Coordinates of C-alpha atoms and ligand atoms in Angstrom, one line a residue:
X855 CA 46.2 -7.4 67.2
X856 CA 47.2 -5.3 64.0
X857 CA 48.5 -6.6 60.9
X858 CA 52.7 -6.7 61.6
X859 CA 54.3 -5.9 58.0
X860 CA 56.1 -8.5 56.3
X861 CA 54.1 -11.3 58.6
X862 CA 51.6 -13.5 56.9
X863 CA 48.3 -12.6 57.1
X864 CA 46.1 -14.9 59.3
X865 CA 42.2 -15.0 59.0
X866 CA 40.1 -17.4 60.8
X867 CA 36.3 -17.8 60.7
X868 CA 34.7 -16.8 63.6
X869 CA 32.3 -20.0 64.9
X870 CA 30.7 -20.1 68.3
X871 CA 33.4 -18.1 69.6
X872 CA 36.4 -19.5 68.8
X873 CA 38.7 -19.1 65.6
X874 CA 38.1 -21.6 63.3
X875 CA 41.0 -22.0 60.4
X876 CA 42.8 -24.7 58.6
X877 CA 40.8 -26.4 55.6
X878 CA 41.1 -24.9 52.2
X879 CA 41.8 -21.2 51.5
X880 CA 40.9 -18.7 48.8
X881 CA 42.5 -15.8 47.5
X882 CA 41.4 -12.3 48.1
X883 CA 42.5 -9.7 45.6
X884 CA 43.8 -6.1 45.4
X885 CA 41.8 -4.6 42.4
X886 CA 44.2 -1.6 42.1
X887 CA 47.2 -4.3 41.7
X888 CA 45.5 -7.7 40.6
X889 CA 47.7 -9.3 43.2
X890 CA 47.4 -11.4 46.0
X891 CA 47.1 -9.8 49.1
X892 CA 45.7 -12.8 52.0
X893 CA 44.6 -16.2 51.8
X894 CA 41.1 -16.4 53.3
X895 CA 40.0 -19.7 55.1
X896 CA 36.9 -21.2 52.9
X897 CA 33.9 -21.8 55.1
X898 CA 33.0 -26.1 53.9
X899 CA 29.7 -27.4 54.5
X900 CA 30.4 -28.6 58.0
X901 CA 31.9 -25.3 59.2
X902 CA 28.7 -23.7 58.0
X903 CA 27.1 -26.4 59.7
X904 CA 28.6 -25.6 62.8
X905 CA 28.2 -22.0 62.7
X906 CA 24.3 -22.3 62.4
X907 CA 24.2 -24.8 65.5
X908 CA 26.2 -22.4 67.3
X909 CA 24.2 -19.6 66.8
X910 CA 20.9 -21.8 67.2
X911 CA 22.3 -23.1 70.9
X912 CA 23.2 -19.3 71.7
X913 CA 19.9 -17.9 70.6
X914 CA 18.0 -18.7 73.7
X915 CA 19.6 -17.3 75.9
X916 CA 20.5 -14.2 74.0
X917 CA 16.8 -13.1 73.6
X918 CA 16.2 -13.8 77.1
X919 CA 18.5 -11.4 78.1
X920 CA 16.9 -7.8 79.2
X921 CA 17.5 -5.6 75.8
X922 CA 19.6 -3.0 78.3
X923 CA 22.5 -5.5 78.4
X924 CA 21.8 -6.1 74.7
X925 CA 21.8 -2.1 74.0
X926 CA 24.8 -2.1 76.1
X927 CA 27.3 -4.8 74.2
X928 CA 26.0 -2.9 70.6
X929 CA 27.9 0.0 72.5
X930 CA 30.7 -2.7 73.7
X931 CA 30.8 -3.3 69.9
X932 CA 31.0 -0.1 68.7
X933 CA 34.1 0.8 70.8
X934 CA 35.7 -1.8 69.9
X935 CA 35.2 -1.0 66.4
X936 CA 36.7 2.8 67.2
X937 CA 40.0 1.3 68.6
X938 CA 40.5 -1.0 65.1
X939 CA 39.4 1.8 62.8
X940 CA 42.8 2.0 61.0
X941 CA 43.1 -1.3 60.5
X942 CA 40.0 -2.2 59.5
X943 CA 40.0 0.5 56.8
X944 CA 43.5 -0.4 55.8
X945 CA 41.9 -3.9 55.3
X946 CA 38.7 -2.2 53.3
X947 CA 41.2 -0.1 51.0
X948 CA 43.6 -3.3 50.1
X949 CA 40.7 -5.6 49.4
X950 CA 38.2 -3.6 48.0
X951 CA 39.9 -0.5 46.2
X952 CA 38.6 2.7 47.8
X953 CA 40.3 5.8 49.2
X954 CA 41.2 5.7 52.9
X955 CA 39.4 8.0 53.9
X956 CA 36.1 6.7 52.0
X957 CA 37.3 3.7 54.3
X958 CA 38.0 5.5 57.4
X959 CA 34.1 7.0 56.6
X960 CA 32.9 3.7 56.2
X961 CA 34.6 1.9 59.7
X962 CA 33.1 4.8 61.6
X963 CA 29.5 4.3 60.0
X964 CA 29.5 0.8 61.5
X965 CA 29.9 1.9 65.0
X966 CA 26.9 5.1 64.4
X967 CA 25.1 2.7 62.8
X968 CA 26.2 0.3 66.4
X969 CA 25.4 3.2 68.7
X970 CA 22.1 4.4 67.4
X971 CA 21.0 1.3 67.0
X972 CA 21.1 0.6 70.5
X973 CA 18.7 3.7 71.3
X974 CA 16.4 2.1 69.4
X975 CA 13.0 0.8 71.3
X976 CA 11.1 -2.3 70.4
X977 CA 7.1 -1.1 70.2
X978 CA 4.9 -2.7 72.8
X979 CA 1.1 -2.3 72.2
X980 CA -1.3 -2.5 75.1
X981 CA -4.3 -3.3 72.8
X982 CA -7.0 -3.8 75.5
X983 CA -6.9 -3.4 79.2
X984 CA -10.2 -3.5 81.1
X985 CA -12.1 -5.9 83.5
X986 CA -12.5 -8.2 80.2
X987 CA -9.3 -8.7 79.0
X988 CA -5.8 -7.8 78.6
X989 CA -3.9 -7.9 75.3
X990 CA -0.9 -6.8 74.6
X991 CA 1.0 -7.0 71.0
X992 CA 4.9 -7.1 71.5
X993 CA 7.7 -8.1 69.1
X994 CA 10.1 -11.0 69.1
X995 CA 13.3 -11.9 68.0
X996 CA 13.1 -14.5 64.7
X997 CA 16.1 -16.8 65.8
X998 CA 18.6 -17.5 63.4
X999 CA 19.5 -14.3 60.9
X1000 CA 21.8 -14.8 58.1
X1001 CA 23.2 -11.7 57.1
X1002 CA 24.7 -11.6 53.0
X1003 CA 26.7 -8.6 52.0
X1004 CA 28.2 -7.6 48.9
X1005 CA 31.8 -6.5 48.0
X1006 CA 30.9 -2.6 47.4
X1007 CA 30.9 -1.6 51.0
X1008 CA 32.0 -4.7 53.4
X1009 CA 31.9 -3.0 56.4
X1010 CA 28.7 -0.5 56.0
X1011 CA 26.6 -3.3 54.6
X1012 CA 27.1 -5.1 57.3
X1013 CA 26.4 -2.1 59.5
X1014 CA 22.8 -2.3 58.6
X1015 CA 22.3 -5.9 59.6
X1016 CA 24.3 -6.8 62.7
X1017 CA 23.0 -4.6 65.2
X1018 CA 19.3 -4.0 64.4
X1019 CA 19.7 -8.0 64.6
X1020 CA 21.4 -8.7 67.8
X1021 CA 19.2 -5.7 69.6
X1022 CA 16.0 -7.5 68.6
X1023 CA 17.7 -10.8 70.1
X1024 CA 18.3 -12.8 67.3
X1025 CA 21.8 -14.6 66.9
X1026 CA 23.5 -13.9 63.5
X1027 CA 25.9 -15.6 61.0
X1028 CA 27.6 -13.1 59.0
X1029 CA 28.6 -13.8 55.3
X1030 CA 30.5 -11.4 53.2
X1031 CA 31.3 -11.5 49.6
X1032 CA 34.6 -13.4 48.5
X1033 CA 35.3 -10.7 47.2
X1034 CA 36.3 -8.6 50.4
X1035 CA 36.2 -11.0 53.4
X1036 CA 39.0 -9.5 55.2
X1037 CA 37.6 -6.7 56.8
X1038 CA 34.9 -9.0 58.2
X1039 CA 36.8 -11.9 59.1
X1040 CA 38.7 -9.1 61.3
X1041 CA 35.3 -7.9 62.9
X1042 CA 35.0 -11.2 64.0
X1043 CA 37.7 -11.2 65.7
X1044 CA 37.2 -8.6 67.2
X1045 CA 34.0 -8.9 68.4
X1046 CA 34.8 -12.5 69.6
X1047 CA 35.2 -12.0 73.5
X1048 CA 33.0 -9.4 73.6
X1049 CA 29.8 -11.4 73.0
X1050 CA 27.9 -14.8 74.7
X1051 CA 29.7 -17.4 72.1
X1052 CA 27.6 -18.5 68.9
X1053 CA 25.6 -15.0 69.2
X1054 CA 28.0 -13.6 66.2
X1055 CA 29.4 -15.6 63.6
X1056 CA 31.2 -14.7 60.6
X1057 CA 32.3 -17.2 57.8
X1058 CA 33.4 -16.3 54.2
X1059 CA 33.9 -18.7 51.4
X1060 CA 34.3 -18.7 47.5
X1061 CA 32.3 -21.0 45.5
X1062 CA 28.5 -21.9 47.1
X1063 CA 28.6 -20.5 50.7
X1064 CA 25.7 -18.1 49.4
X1065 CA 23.7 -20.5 48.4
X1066 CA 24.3 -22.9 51.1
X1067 CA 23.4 -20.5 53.4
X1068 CA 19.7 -19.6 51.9
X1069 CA 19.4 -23.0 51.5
X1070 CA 20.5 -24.2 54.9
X1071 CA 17.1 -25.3 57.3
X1072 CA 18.7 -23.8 60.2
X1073 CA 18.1 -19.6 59.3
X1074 CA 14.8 -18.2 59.9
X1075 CA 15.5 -15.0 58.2
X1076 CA 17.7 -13.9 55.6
X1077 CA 18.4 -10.5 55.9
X1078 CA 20.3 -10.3 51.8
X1079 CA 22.3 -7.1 49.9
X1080 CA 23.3 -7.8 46.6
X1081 CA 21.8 -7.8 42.9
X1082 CA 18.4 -8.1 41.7
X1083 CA 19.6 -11.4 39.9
X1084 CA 20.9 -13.0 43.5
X1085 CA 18.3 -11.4 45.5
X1086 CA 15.8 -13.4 43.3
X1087 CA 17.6 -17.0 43.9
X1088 CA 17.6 -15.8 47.4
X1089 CA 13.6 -15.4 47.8
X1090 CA 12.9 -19.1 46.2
X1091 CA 15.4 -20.8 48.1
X1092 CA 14.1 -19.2 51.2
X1093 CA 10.4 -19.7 50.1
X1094 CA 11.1 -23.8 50.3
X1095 CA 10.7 -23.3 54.3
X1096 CA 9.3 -20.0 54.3
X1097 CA 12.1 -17.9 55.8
X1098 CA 11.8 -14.4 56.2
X1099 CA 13.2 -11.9 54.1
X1100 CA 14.7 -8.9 53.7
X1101 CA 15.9 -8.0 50.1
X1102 CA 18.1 -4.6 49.3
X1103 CA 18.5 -4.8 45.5
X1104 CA 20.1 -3.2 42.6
X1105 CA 19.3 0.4 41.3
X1106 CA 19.2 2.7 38.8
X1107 CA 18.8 5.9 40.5
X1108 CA 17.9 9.3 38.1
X1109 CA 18.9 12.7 38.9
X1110 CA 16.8 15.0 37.6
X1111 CA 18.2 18.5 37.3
X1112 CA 15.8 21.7 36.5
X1113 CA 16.4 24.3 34.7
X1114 CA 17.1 27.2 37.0
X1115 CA 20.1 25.6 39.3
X1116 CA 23.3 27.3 39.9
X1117 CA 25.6 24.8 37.6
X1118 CA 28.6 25.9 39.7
X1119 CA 27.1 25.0 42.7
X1120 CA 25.5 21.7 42.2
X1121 CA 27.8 19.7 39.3
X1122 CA 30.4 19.1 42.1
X1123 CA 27.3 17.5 44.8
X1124 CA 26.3 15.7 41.2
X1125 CA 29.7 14.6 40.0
X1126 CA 30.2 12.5 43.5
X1127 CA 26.9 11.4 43.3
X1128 CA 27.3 9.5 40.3
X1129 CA 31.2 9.0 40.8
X1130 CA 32.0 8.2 44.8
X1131 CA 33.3 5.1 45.6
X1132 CA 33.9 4.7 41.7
X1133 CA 29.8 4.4 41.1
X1134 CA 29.6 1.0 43.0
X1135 CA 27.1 2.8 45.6
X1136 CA 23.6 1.2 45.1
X1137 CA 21.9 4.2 45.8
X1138 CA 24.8 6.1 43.2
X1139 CA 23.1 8.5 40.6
X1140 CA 23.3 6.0 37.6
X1141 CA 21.4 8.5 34.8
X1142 CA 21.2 12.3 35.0
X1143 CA 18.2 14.0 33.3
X1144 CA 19.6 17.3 32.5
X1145 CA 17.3 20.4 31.1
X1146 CA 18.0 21.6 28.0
X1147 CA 18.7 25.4 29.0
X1148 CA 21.9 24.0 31.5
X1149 CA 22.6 20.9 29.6
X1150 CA 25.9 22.2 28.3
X1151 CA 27.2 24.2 31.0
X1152 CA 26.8 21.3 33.1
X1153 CA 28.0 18.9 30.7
X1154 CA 30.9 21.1 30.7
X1155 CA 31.5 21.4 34.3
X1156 CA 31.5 17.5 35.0
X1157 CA 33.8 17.0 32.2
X1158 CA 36.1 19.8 33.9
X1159 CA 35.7 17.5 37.4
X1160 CA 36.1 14.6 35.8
X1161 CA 39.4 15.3 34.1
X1162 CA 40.6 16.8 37.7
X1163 CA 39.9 13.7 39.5
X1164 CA 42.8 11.7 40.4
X1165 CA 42.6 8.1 39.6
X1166 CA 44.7 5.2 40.9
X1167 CA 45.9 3.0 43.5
X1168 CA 44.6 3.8 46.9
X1169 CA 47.0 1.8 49.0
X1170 CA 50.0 4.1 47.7
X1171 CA 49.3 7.5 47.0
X1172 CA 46.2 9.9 47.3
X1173 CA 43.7 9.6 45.3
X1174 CA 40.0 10.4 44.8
X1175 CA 38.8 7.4 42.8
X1176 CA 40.1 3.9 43.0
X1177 CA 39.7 0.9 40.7
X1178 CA 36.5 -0.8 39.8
X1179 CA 36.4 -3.3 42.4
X1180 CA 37.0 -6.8 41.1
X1181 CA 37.3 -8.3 37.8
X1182 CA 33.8 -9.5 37.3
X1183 CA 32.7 -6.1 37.6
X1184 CA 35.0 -4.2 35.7
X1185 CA 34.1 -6.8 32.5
X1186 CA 30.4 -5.2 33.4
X1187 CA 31.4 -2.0 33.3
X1188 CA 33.8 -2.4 30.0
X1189 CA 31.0 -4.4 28.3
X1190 CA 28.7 -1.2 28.6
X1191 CA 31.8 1.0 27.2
X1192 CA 32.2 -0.7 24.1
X1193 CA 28.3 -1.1 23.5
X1194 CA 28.5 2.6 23.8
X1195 CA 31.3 2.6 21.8
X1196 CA 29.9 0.4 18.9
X1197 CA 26.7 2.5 18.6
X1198 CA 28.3 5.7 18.0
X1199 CA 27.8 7.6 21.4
X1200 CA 29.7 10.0 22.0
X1201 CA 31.8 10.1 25.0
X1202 CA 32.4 13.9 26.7
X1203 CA 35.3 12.0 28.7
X1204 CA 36.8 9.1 29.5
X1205 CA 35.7 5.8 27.9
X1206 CA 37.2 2.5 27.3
X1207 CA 39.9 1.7 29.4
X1208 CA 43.7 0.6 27.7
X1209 CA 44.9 -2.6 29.3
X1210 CA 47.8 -3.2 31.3
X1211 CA 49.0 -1.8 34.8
X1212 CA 47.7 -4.9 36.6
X1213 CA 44.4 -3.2 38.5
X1214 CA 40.7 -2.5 37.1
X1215 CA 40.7 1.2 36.5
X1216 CA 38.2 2.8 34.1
X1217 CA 38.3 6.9 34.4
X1218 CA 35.3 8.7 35.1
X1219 CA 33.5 8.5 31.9
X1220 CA 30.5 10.7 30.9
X1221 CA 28.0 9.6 27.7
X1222 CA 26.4 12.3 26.0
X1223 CA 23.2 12.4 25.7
X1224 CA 21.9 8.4 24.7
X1225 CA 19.1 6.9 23.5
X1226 CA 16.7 6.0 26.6
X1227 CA 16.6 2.6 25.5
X1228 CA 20.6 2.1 24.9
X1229 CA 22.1 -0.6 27.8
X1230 CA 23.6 2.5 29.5
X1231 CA 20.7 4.2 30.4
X1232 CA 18.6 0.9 31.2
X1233 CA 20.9 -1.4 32.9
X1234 CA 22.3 -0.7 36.5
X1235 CA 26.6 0.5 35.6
X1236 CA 27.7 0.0 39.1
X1237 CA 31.0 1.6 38.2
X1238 CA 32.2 5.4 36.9
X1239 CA 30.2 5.8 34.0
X1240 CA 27.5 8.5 33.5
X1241 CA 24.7 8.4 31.1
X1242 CA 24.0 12.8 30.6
X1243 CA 20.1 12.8 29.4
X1244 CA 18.6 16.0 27.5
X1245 CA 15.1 16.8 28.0
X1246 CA 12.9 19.7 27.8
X1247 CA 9.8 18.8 28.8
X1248 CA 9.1 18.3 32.9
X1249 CA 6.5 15.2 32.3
X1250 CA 8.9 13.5 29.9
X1251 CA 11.9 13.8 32.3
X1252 CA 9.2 12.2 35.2
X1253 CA 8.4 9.7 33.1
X1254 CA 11.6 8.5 32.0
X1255 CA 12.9 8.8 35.1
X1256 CA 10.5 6.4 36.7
X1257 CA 10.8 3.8 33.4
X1258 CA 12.6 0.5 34.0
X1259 CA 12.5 -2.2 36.7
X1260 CA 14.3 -0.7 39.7
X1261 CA 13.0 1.6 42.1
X1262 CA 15.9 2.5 45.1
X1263 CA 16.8 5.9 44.9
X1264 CA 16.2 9.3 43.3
X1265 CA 16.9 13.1 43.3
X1266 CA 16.0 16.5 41.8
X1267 CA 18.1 19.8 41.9
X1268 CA 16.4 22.8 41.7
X1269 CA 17.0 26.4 42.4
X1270 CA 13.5 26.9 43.8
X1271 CA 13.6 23.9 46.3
X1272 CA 9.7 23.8 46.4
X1273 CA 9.6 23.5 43.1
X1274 CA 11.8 20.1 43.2
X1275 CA 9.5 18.9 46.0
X1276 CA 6.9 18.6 43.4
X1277 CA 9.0 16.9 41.2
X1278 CA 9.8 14.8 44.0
X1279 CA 6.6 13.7 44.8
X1280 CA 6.3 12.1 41.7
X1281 CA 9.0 9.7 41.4
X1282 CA 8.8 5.8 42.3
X1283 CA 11.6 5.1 44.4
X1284 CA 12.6 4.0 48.3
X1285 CA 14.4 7.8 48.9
X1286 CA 14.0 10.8 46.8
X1287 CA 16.2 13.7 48.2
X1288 CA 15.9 17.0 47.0
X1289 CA 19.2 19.0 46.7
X1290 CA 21.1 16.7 47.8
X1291 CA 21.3 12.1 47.4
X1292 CA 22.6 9.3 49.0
X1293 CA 22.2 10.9 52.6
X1294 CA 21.6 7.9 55.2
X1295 CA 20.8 7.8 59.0
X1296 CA 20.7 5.4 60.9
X1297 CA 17.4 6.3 62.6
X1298 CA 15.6 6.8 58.7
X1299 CA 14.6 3.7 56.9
X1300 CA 15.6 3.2 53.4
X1301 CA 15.0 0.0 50.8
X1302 CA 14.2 -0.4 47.2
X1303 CA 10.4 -0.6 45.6
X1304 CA 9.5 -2.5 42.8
X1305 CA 12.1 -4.6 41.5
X1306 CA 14.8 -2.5 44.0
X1307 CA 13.8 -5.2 47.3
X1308 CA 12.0 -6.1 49.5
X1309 CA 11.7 -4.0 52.8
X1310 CA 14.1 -1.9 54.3
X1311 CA 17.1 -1.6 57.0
X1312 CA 17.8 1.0 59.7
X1313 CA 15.7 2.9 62.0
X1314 CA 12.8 1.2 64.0
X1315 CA 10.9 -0.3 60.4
X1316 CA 14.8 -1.5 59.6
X1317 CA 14.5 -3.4 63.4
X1318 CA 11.0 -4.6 62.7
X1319 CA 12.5 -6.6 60.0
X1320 CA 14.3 -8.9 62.3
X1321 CA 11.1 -9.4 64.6
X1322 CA 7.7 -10.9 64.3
X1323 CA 4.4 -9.9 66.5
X1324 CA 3.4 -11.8 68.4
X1325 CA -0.4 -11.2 70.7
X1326 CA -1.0 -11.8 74.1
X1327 CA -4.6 -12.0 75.2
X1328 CA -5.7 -13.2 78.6
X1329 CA -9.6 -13.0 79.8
X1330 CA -10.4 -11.3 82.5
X1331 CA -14.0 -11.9 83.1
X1332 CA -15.7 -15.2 82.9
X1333 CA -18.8 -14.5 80.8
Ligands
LIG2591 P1 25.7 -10.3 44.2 O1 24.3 -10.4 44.2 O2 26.6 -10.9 43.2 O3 26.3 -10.8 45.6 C1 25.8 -10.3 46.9 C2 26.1 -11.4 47.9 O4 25.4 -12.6 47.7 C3 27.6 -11.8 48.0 O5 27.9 -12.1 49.4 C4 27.6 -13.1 47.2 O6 28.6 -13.9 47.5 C5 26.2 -13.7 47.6 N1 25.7 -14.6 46.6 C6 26.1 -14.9 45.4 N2 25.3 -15.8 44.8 C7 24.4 -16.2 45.8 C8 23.3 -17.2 45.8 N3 23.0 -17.9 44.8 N4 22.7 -17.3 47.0 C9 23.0 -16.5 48.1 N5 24.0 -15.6 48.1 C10 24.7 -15.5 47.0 O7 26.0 -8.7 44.3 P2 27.3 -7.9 44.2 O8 28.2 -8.4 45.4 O9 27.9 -8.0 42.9 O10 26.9 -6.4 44.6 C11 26.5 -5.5 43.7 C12 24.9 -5.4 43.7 O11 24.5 -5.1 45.0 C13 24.5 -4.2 42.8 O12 23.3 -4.6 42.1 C14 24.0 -3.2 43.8 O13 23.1 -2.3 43.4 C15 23.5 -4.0 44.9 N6 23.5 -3.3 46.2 C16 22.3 -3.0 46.7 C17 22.3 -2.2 47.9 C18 21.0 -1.8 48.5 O14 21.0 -1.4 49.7 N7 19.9 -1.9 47.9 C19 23.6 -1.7 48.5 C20 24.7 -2.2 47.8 C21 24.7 -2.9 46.7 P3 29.9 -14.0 46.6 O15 30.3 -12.5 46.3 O16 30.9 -14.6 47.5 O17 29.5 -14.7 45.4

């Protein structure tokens, strides 16, 4: 089924295999227009309800199937996501703002993420295996995941939940942001007759249905993207009945830059780190330590990128950067303009945004050169503004670099890549890439430290997260 122009748009949740619709609806939003572009169906209490006694009745069954037929309906999944690609992107790029292809990129990640997923082993550890005893440590599923996404990526995020889930045998109830539900409401669907009913659920919902969810007694894990500030309601709702965890959280990733790069070569590779997607990547570049030597050649460079990017409405012409994403977050991101504003910083381009058009654009804005304590350089942007930060010193760049409460992602440039390694090795984060950021596999873990989350996703470690070991000992000998 693709969307037929001119029709209304339908949505239903997906619960224990079937299409569930009627009830109340909610809005979703095109942030390049500020208009309407679907109703959603909003998930009630008992919907929810049923969802997680769906998923519960399923999950027996599910984990006792033999992980090839698990490995082999990821793969079913992943196809299926291949022959909706257009659509789903077309859905990603009206509710969410971003470039098609960005959104083509991002519908394709979910089925690699699908496929290599399904490669993946579960570990089985033989601990002891003599005349005496026989032990053997192997993992199992958890039961019940909930899996929360935010509105930045819909489809990716959920990329990094739904199949390391389902492959360890757990059943799943997926819950994107009311921001952007459409996309996933539509991987519901499409995944609906592919699967044992109740093992995949999606449900969207405005209001509570976050909340409702971590505090709902039927999830044994809750598997959460989102902000540091959510992702800490999360935790002590799910610490009432002890519920596992897994928390990817805000960040504030530095780029440090040394002094003997080739500014040609890397401002483009540091202009889209900082500026893809519009900056609402968690793992963006959010503050750019810049030596002193190539501070203004590169300052100059970014500005020249900057002013060449084209801004606008994805859905209609091409462009390279699309509107902030919703409303909430372009007040964020206009409430750190003017602060900049107000104190005098001086802005190399961009800056606050003049009203009107209808969507949430702010242009690519770069801030020379402000205080380390300024809001700007502390507080996570999540939009396309760039703090540019002096230094001279290699120790004082390390150290500021590593300041502040989150801990996700970081980088260093260098000419002499051995010498960035060294660099490297010193900052606190989940990833530190050298020469290049925000490069993800789906066979390498990633998560935040400190206040950045709370274990990671992909790879085998990302898997473990959705299993628990359990030891089998059995005597041998009597005595
Ligand atoms: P939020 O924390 O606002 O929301 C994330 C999700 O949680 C949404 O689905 C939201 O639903 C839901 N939610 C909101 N309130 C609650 C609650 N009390 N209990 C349970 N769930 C709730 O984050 P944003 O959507 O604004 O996303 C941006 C943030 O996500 C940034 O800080 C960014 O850095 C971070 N992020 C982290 C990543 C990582 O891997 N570490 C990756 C991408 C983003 P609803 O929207 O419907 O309210």
């Amino acid at each position: 089924m693709s969307h037929n122009p001119g029709a209304p748009w339908a949505f239903t949740l997906t619960i224990g295999g079937r299409p569930v619709a009627g009830g109340p609806t909610f809005d979703v939003i095109n942030p390049a227009t500020g208009r309407v572009v679907a109703a959603a169906p909003d998930c009630t209490r008992e919907q929810l309800d049923e969802a997680v006694t769906a998923a519960r009745a399923a999950f027996p069954a599910w984990a006792a199937l033999a992980v090839a037929e698990r490995r082999r309906l990821l793969v079913s999944m992943a196809d299926a996501v291949d022959e909706h690609t257009q659509e789903l992107a077309g859905l990603v790029v009206l509710e969410q703002g971003k470039p098609r292809p960005v959104a083509v990129a991002e519908v394709a990640g979910l089925a690699l993420w699908l496929r290599q997923t399904a490669g993946l082993e579960l570990p089985e550890t033989v601990n002891q295996d003599d005349g005496e005893r026989w032990s053997v440590t192997r993992r199992l599923p958890l039961g019940v995941v909930a899996a929360i996404t935010p509105w930045n990526y819909p489809v990716g995020q959920a990329s990094f939940k739904v199949g390391p889930a389902l492959l360890a045998g757990n059943t799943v109830v997926l819950k994107p942001s009311a921001f952007t539900p459409l996309a996933n409401l539509r991987l519901g669907e499409v995944w609906r007759d592919l699967l044992p009913a109740g093992v995949m659920n999606v449900v969207a919902g405005s209001g509570s249905l976050g909340s409702w969810v971590t505090g709902h007694p039927g999830f044994d894990k809750i598997s959460f993207t989102g902000s540091t500030q959510t992702g800490r309601k999360v935790m002590a709702s799910a610490a009432q009945r002890l519920a596992r965890v897994t928390l990817e959280l805000g960040g504030n990733d530095a780029a440090i830059v040394l002094p003997d790069v080739d500014v040609k070569e890397v401002a483009p590779q540091l202009f889209w780190a900082a500026f893809a997607n519009s900056g609402q990547i968690c793992l963006a570049t959010k503050r750019l330590y810049v030596h002193e030597d190539v501070y203004d050649d590169l300052a100059c460079e970014l500005v020249r990128l900057a002013e060449q990017a084209r801004v606008g409405d994805p859905s209609e012409s091409e462009v390279d950067l699309g509107p902030v994403s919703n409303r909430r977050q372009y007040e964020t991101v206009v409430s750190l303009l003017r602060d900049c504003r107000d104190r005098g910083y001086r802005f190399l381009t961009g800056g606050l945004p003049e009203d009107g058009g209808g969507g949430w654009f702010v242009a690519p804005t770069l801030v020379d050169d402000p205080p380390e304590s300024s809001r700007i350089v502390r507080e996570e942007q999540f939009g396309p503004v760039l703090p540019l930060l002096k230094y001279r010193d290699m120790d004082d760049a390390v150290q500021r670099a590593n300041a502040g409460e989150y801990a996700l992602g970081a980088s260093v440039w260098a000419g002499d890549p051995e010498a960035g390694q060294e660099v490297a090795a010193q900052l606190e984060a989940g990833t530190v890439w050298v020469n290049e950021v925000m490069h993800l596999d789906p066979l390498v873990p990633f998560g935040g430290r400190k206040q950045s989350g709370i274990g990671v996703e992909s790879g085998l470690a990302g898997l473990l997260e959705f299993t628990e070991p359990q030891t089998l000992s059995v005597r041998r000998s009597r005595r």
